[in-house]
Short mmCIF file of N, CA and C in Angstrom, two decimals:
data_model
loop_
_atom_site.label_atom_id
_atom_site.label_comp_id
_atom_site.label_asym_id
_atom_site.label_seq_id
_atom_site.Cartn_x
_atom_site.Cartn_y
_atom_site.Cartn_z
N MET A 1 54.87 -5.37 8.81
CA MET A 1 53.92 -5.98 7.90
C MET A 1 52.71 -5.06 7.71
N PRO A 2 52.79 -4.15 6.77
CA PRO A 2 51.71 -3.18 6.57
C PRO A 2 50.41 -3.81 6.08
N VAL A 3 50.51 -4.99 5.44
CA VAL A 3 49.29 -5.62 4.91
C VAL A 3 48.38 -6.04 6.06
N PHE A 4 48.96 -6.70 7.06
CA PHE A 4 48.15 -7.14 8.19
C PHE A 4 47.59 -5.95 8.96
N ARG A 5 48.38 -4.89 9.03
CA ARG A 5 47.90 -3.69 9.73
C ARG A 5 46.71 -3.08 9.00
N ALA A 6 46.77 -3.06 7.67
CA ALA A 6 45.65 -2.53 6.88
C ALA A 6 44.42 -3.40 7.06
N ILE A 7 44.60 -4.71 7.05
CA ILE A 7 43.46 -5.62 7.24
C ILE A 7 42.86 -5.42 8.63
N ALA A 8 43.72 -5.27 9.63
CA ALA A 8 43.23 -5.07 10.99
C ALA A 8 42.45 -3.76 11.10
N ASP A 9 42.93 -2.71 10.42
CA ASP A 9 42.22 -1.43 10.45
C ASP A 9 40.84 -1.56 9.81
N VAL A 10 40.77 -2.27 8.69
CA VAL A 10 39.48 -2.45 8.01
C VAL A 10 38.52 -3.23 8.89
N LEU A 11 39.02 -4.32 9.49
CA LEU A 11 38.15 -5.12 10.36
C LEU A 11 37.69 -4.30 11.57
N ARG A 12 38.60 -3.46 12.08
CA ARG A 12 38.23 -2.63 13.23
C ARG A 12 37.13 -1.64 12.85
N GLN A 13 37.24 -1.05 11.67
CA GLN A 13 36.21 -0.10 11.23
C GLN A 13 34.88 -0.80 11.00
N ILE A 14 34.93 -1.98 10.41
CA ILE A 14 33.70 -2.74 10.18
C ILE A 14 33.06 -3.12 11.52
N GLY A 15 33.89 -3.56 12.46
CA GLY A 15 33.37 -3.93 13.77
C GLY A 15 32.75 -2.73 14.48
N GLY A 16 33.39 -1.58 14.35
CA GLY A 16 32.83 -0.38 14.98
C GLY A 16 31.50 0.00 14.36
N ALA A 17 31.38 -0.12 13.03
CA ALA A 17 30.13 0.20 12.37
C ALA A 17 29.02 -0.77 12.79
N ILE A 18 29.36 -2.04 12.85
CA ILE A 18 28.37 -3.04 13.27
C ILE A 18 27.94 -2.79 14.71
N ALA A 19 28.91 -2.48 15.58
CA ALA A 19 28.57 -2.22 16.97
C ALA A 19 27.66 -1.01 17.09
N THR A 20 27.91 0.02 16.29
CA THR A 20 27.06 1.21 16.33
C THR A 20 25.65 0.88 15.89
N VAL A 21 25.52 0.14 14.80
CA VAL A 21 24.19 -0.20 14.28
C VAL A 21 23.44 -1.09 15.27
N VAL A 22 24.16 -2.01 15.91
CA VAL A 22 23.51 -2.94 16.83
C VAL A 22 23.07 -2.23 18.11
N THR A 23 23.90 -1.30 18.60
CA THR A 23 23.58 -0.67 19.88
C THR A 23 22.59 0.48 19.76
N LEU A 24 22.41 1.03 18.56
CA LEU A 24 21.49 2.16 18.41
C LEU A 24 20.08 1.86 18.88
N PRO A 25 19.43 0.79 18.41
CA PRO A 25 18.06 0.51 18.89
C PRO A 25 18.00 0.25 20.39
N PHE A 26 19.04 -0.40 20.94
CA PHE A 26 19.04 -0.66 22.37
C PHE A 26 19.19 0.64 23.15
N ARG A 27 19.99 1.57 22.62
CA ARG A 27 20.11 2.87 23.27
C ARG A 27 18.78 3.60 23.26
N ALA A 28 18.08 3.52 22.13
CA ALA A 28 16.77 4.18 22.03
C ALA A 28 15.79 3.57 23.02
N LEU A 29 15.78 2.23 23.11
CA LEU A 29 14.88 1.58 24.07
C LEU A 29 15.26 1.95 25.50
N ALA A 30 16.55 1.97 25.78
CA ALA A 30 16.99 2.32 27.13
C ALA A 30 16.59 3.75 27.47
N ARG A 31 16.64 4.64 26.49
CA ARG A 31 16.25 6.03 26.73
C ARG A 31 14.75 6.11 26.99
N LEU A 32 13.97 5.35 26.20
CA LEU A 32 12.52 5.37 26.40
C LEU A 32 12.15 4.80 27.77
N PHE A 33 12.65 3.59 28.07
CA PHE A 33 12.32 2.97 29.35
C PHE A 33 12.93 3.74 30.51
N GLY A 34 14.11 4.32 30.29
CA GLY A 34 14.75 5.11 31.34
C GLY A 34 13.91 6.33 31.67
N GLY A 35 13.39 7.00 30.66
CA GLY A 35 12.54 8.16 30.90
C GLY A 35 11.24 7.77 31.57
N ALA A 36 10.66 6.63 31.15
CA ALA A 36 9.39 6.20 31.74
C ALA A 36 9.60 5.81 33.20
N SER A 37 10.70 5.10 33.49
CA SER A 37 10.92 4.65 34.86
C SER A 37 11.28 5.83 35.77
N SER A 38 11.96 6.84 35.19
CA SER A 38 12.35 7.97 36.02
C SER A 38 11.14 8.82 36.39
N THR A 39 10.09 8.79 35.57
CA THR A 39 8.90 9.58 35.88
C THR A 39 8.00 8.85 36.86
N THR A 40 8.01 7.51 36.81
CA THR A 40 7.14 6.76 37.69
C THR A 40 7.81 6.41 39.00
N ARG A 41 9.12 6.31 38.98
CA ARG A 41 9.84 5.92 40.20
C ARG A 41 10.78 7.01 40.64
N ARG A 42 10.68 7.41 41.86
CA ARG A 42 11.55 8.45 42.39
C ARG A 42 12.84 7.80 42.90
N SER A 43 13.96 8.24 42.37
CA SER A 43 15.24 7.68 42.82
C SER A 43 15.97 8.71 43.68
N GLY A 44 16.81 8.22 44.57
CA GLY A 44 17.52 9.13 45.45
C GLY A 44 18.64 9.87 44.74
N ALA A 45 19.03 9.39 43.56
CA ALA A 45 20.15 10.01 42.86
C ALA A 45 19.74 11.31 42.28
#
């Protein structure tokens, strides 16, 4: 059934795009807070 496969591919691409857009600001915040915490707190790692 190539029709369902095509629909699944489209939904997968849309989901991937949405996930990328949603996670981008959180990645930026994590990088900012991660850098700030790494400078103020000394970790053993």
